[in-house]
mmCIF file of C-alpha atoms and ligand atoms in Angstrom:
data_model
loop_
_atom_site.group_PDB
_atom_site.id
_atom_site.type_symbol
_atom_site.label_atom_id
_atom_site.label_comp_id
_atom_site.label_asym_id
_atom_site.label_seq_id
_atom_site.Cartn_x
_atom_site.Cartn_y
_atom_site.Cartn_z
ATOM 1 C CA MET A 1 162.201 101.368 184.572
ATOM 2 C CA SER A 2 161.641 102.456 188.136
ATOM 3 C CA ALA A 3 158.753 101.107 190.147
ATOM 4 C CA LYS A 4 155.472 102.984 189.994
ATOM 5 C CA ILE A 5 153.681 103.714 193.238
ATOM 6 C CA LEU A 6 150.050 104.702 193.540
ATOM 7 C CA LEU A 7 149.341 106.912 196.536
ATOM 8 C CA ILE A 8 145.716 107.209 197.648
ATOM 9 C CA GLU A 9 145.601 109.988 200.217
ATOM 10 C CA ASP A 10 143.136 112.808 200.859
ATOM 11 C CA ASN A 11 145.480 115.085 202.807
ATOM 12 C CA GLU A 12 147.295 117.392 200.431
ATOM 13 C CA GLN A 13 150.299 117.936 202.707
ATOM 14 C CA ASN A 14 150.806 114.204 203.161
ATOM 15 C CA ARG A 15 150.404 113.684 199.433
ATOM 16 C CA TYR A 16 153.029 116.311 198.754
ATOM 17 C CA LEU A 17 155.492 114.933 201.300
ATOM 18 C CA VAL A 18 155.154 111.289 200.254
ATOM 19 C CA THR A 19 155.383 112.185 196.571
ATOM 20 C CA TYR A 20 158.450 114.306 197.200
ATOM 21 C CA LEU A 21 160.242 111.616 199.200
ATOM 22 C CA LEU A 22 159.491 108.828 196.733
ATOM 23 C CA GLU A 23 160.289 110.827 193.594
ATOM 24 C CA HIS A 24 163.490 112.053 195.179
ATOM 25 C CA ALA A 25 164.433 108.396 195.709
ATOM 26 C CA GLY A 26 163.752 107.602 192.055
ATOM 27 C CA TYR A 27 160.269 106.118 192.175
ATOM 28 C CA ARG A 28 157.441 107.129 189.896
ATOM 29 C CA VAL A 29 154.375 108.306 191.803
ATOM 30 C CA ILE A 30 150.764 108.649 190.723
ATOM 31 C CA HIS A 31 148.180 109.797 193.217
ATOM 32 C CA ALA A 32 144.501 110.142 193.901
ATOM 33 C CA PRO A 33 142.649 112.015 196.675
ATOM 34 C CA ASP A 34 139.914 109.436 197.284
ATOM 35 C CA GLY A 35 139.019 105.778 196.913
ATOM 36 C CA PRO A 36 136.963 105.771 193.709
ATOM 37 C CA ARG A 37 139.558 107.829 191.833
ATOM 38 C CA GLY A 38 142.338 105.699 193.310
ATOM 39 C CA ILE A 39 140.720 102.507 192.072
ATOM 40 C CA ALA A 40 140.231 104.010 188.605
ATOM 41 C CA LEU A 41 143.874 105.073 188.563
ATOM 42 C CA ALA A 42 145.003 101.606 189.663
ATOM 43 C CA GLN A 43 143.120 100.131 186.707
ATOM 44 C CA ARG A 44 144.623 102.600 184.252
ATOM 45 C CA GLY A 45 148.091 102.916 185.740
ATOM 46 C CA GLN A 46 148.894 99.345 186.826
ATOM 47 C CA PRO A 47 151.133 100.429 189.725
ATOM 48 C CA ASP A 48 153.712 98.130 191.336
ATOM 49 C CA LEU A 49 152.565 99.097 194.828
ATOM 50 C CA VAL A 50 149.667 100.957 196.419
ATOM 51 C CA LEU A 51 150.096 103.202 199.462
ATOM 52 C CA LEU A 52 146.633 103.516 200.918
ATOM 53 C CA ASP A 53 145.473 106.011 203.501
ATOM 54 C CA ILE A 54 142.835 104.348 205.673
ATOM 55 C CA GLN A 55 141.009 107.493 206.738
ATOM 56 C CA LEU A 56 139.535 108.713 203.473
ATOM 57 C CA PRO A 57 136.310 110.654 202.973
ATOM 58 C CA GLY A 58 133.403 108.526 201.780
ATOM 59 C CA MET A 59 134.882 105.172 200.868
ATOM 60 C CA ASP A 60 137.455 104.318 203.558
ATOM 61 C CA GLY A 61 140.756 102.557 202.984
ATOM 62 C CA TYR A 62 139.432 99.165 204.076
ATOM 63 C CA ALA A 63 136.739 99.322 201.396
ATOM 64 C CA VAL A 64 139.303 100.464 198.817
ATOM 65 C CA ALA A 65 141.594 97.538 199.669
ATOM 66 C CA LYS A 66 138.715 95.085 199.316
ATOM 67 C CA ALA A 67 137.732 96.595 195.960
ATOM 68 C CA LEU A 68 141.312 96.380 194.645
ATOM 69 C CA ARG A 69 141.592 92.778 195.825
ATOM 70 C CA ALA A 70 138.366 91.887 194.028
ATOM 71 C CA GLU A 71 139.808 92.858 190.631
ATOM 72 C CA GLU A 72 141.558 90.118 188.729
ATOM 73 C CA LEU A 73 144.201 92.435 187.260
ATOM 74 C CA LEU A 74 144.884 94.230 190.518
ATOM 75 C CA LYS A 75 144.777 91.560 193.165
ATOM 76 C CA ALA A 76 148.500 90.784 193.087
ATOM 77 C CA ILE A 77 149.616 94.389 193.645
ATOM 78 C CA PRO A 78 150.967 94.895 197.175
ATOM 79 C CA ILE A 79 148.834 97.294 199.225
ATOM 80 C CA ILE A 80 150.370 99.080 202.173
ATOM 81 C CA ALA A 81 147.949 100.749 204.553
ATOM 82 C CA VAL A 82 149.069 104.081 205.925
ATOM 83 C CA THR A 83 147.228 104.721 209.137
ATOM 84 C CA SER A 84 147.409 106.990 212.123
ATOM 85 C CA HIS A 85 145.489 104.418 214.116
ATOM 86 C CA ALA A 86 148.037 102.905 216.445
ATOM 87 C CA MET A 87 145.753 100.192 217.695
ATOM 88 C CA ALA A 88 146.423 96.577 216.865
ATOM 89 C CA GLY A 89 142.801 96.050 215.859
ATOM 90 C CA ASP A 90 143.120 98.546 213.050
ATOM 91 C CA ARG A 91 146.210 96.827 211.719
ATOM 92 C CA GLU A 92 144.380 93.526 211.746
ATOM 93 C CA LYS A 93 141.457 95.131 209.984
ATOM 94 C CA ALA A 94 143.815 96.436 207.284
ATOM 95 C CA LEU A 95 145.354 93.002 206.804
ATOM 96 C CA ALA A 96 141.913 91.363 206.791
ATOM 97 C CA ALA A 97 140.795 93.829 204.092
ATOM 98 C CA GLY A 98 143.630 92.590 201.880
ATOM 99 C CA CYS A 99 146.517 94.900 202.737
ATOM 100 C CA ASP A 100 149.994 93.342 202.773
ATOM 101 C CA GLY A 101 151.347 95.596 205.489
ATOM 102 C CA TYR A 102 151.018 98.982 207.082
ATOM 103 C CA LEU A 103 153.024 102.068 207.869
ATOM 104 C CA GLU A 104 152.247 104.491 210.635
ATOM 105 C CA LYS A 105 151.476 108.165 210.391
ATOM 106 C CA PRO A 106 152.981 110.596 210.923
ATOM 107 C CA ILE A 107 155.522 109.275 208.467
ATOM 108 C CA ASP A 108 159.193 109.627 209.321
ATOM 109 C CA PRO A 109 160.966 111.245 206.335
ATOM 110 C CA ASP A 110 164.245 109.595 207.361
ATOM 111 C CA THR A 111 162.943 106.029 207.176
ATOM 112 C CA PHE A 112 159.851 106.199 204.971
ATOM 113 C CA VAL A 113 161.489 105.365 201.639
ATOM 114 C CA ALA A 114 163.349 102.391 203.115
ATOM 115 C CA GLN A 115 160.106 101.110 204.621
ATOM 116 C CA VAL A 116 158.351 101.327 201.266
ATOM 117 C CA ALA A 117 161.302 99.707 199.488
ATOM 118 C CA ARG A 118 161.011 96.679 201.752
ATOM 119 C CA PHE A 119 157.626 95.925 200.250
ATOM 120 C CA LEU A 120 158.870 96.286 196.679
ATOM 121 C CA GLY A 121 162.209 94.551 196.642
ATOM 122 C CA SER A 122 165.461 96.446 197.033
ATOM 123 C CA GLY A 123 164.959 99.872 195.470
ATOM 124 C CA PRO A 124 163.486 101.994 192.699
ATOM 125 C CA GLY A 125 164.896 99.825 189.933
ATOM 126 C CA ALA A 126 163.944 96.518 191.513
ATOM 127 C CA GLU A 127 161.561 94.229 189.734
ATOM 128 C CA PRO A 128 158.166 94.201 191.382
ATOM 129 C CA ARG A 129 157.415 91.110 193.384
ATOM 130 C CA PRO A 130 155.526 88.445 191.453
HETATM 131 MN MN1 MN B 201 143.242 110.725 205.355
#
């Protein structure tokens, strides 16, 4: 069974591109356009990894990460922040909010899947990290 990735992203074009790249590489992708729906989907879908846009309308990515970390069943799932903020302070904020790493926007289609795979293990069929 291939790894399941939850993408929380409000921008439709980014959602489409990330979904396309990951599905093409063999991952399963579920997605939500905002924080509250993303958290609900994480509870229902039990993803192996969360890709989290930081700039979301309403509840921002930092708040979403904190909410996911506060849930017993979700706190072990790796969360990767996806942020266009290039400043070190924003990365630290993402890590402080409970994210395990971050990727920068705009995403590079040539390296994106490999970057995601690093956080999961070796590839789509890899066992999720404990
Ligand atoms: Mn956004």
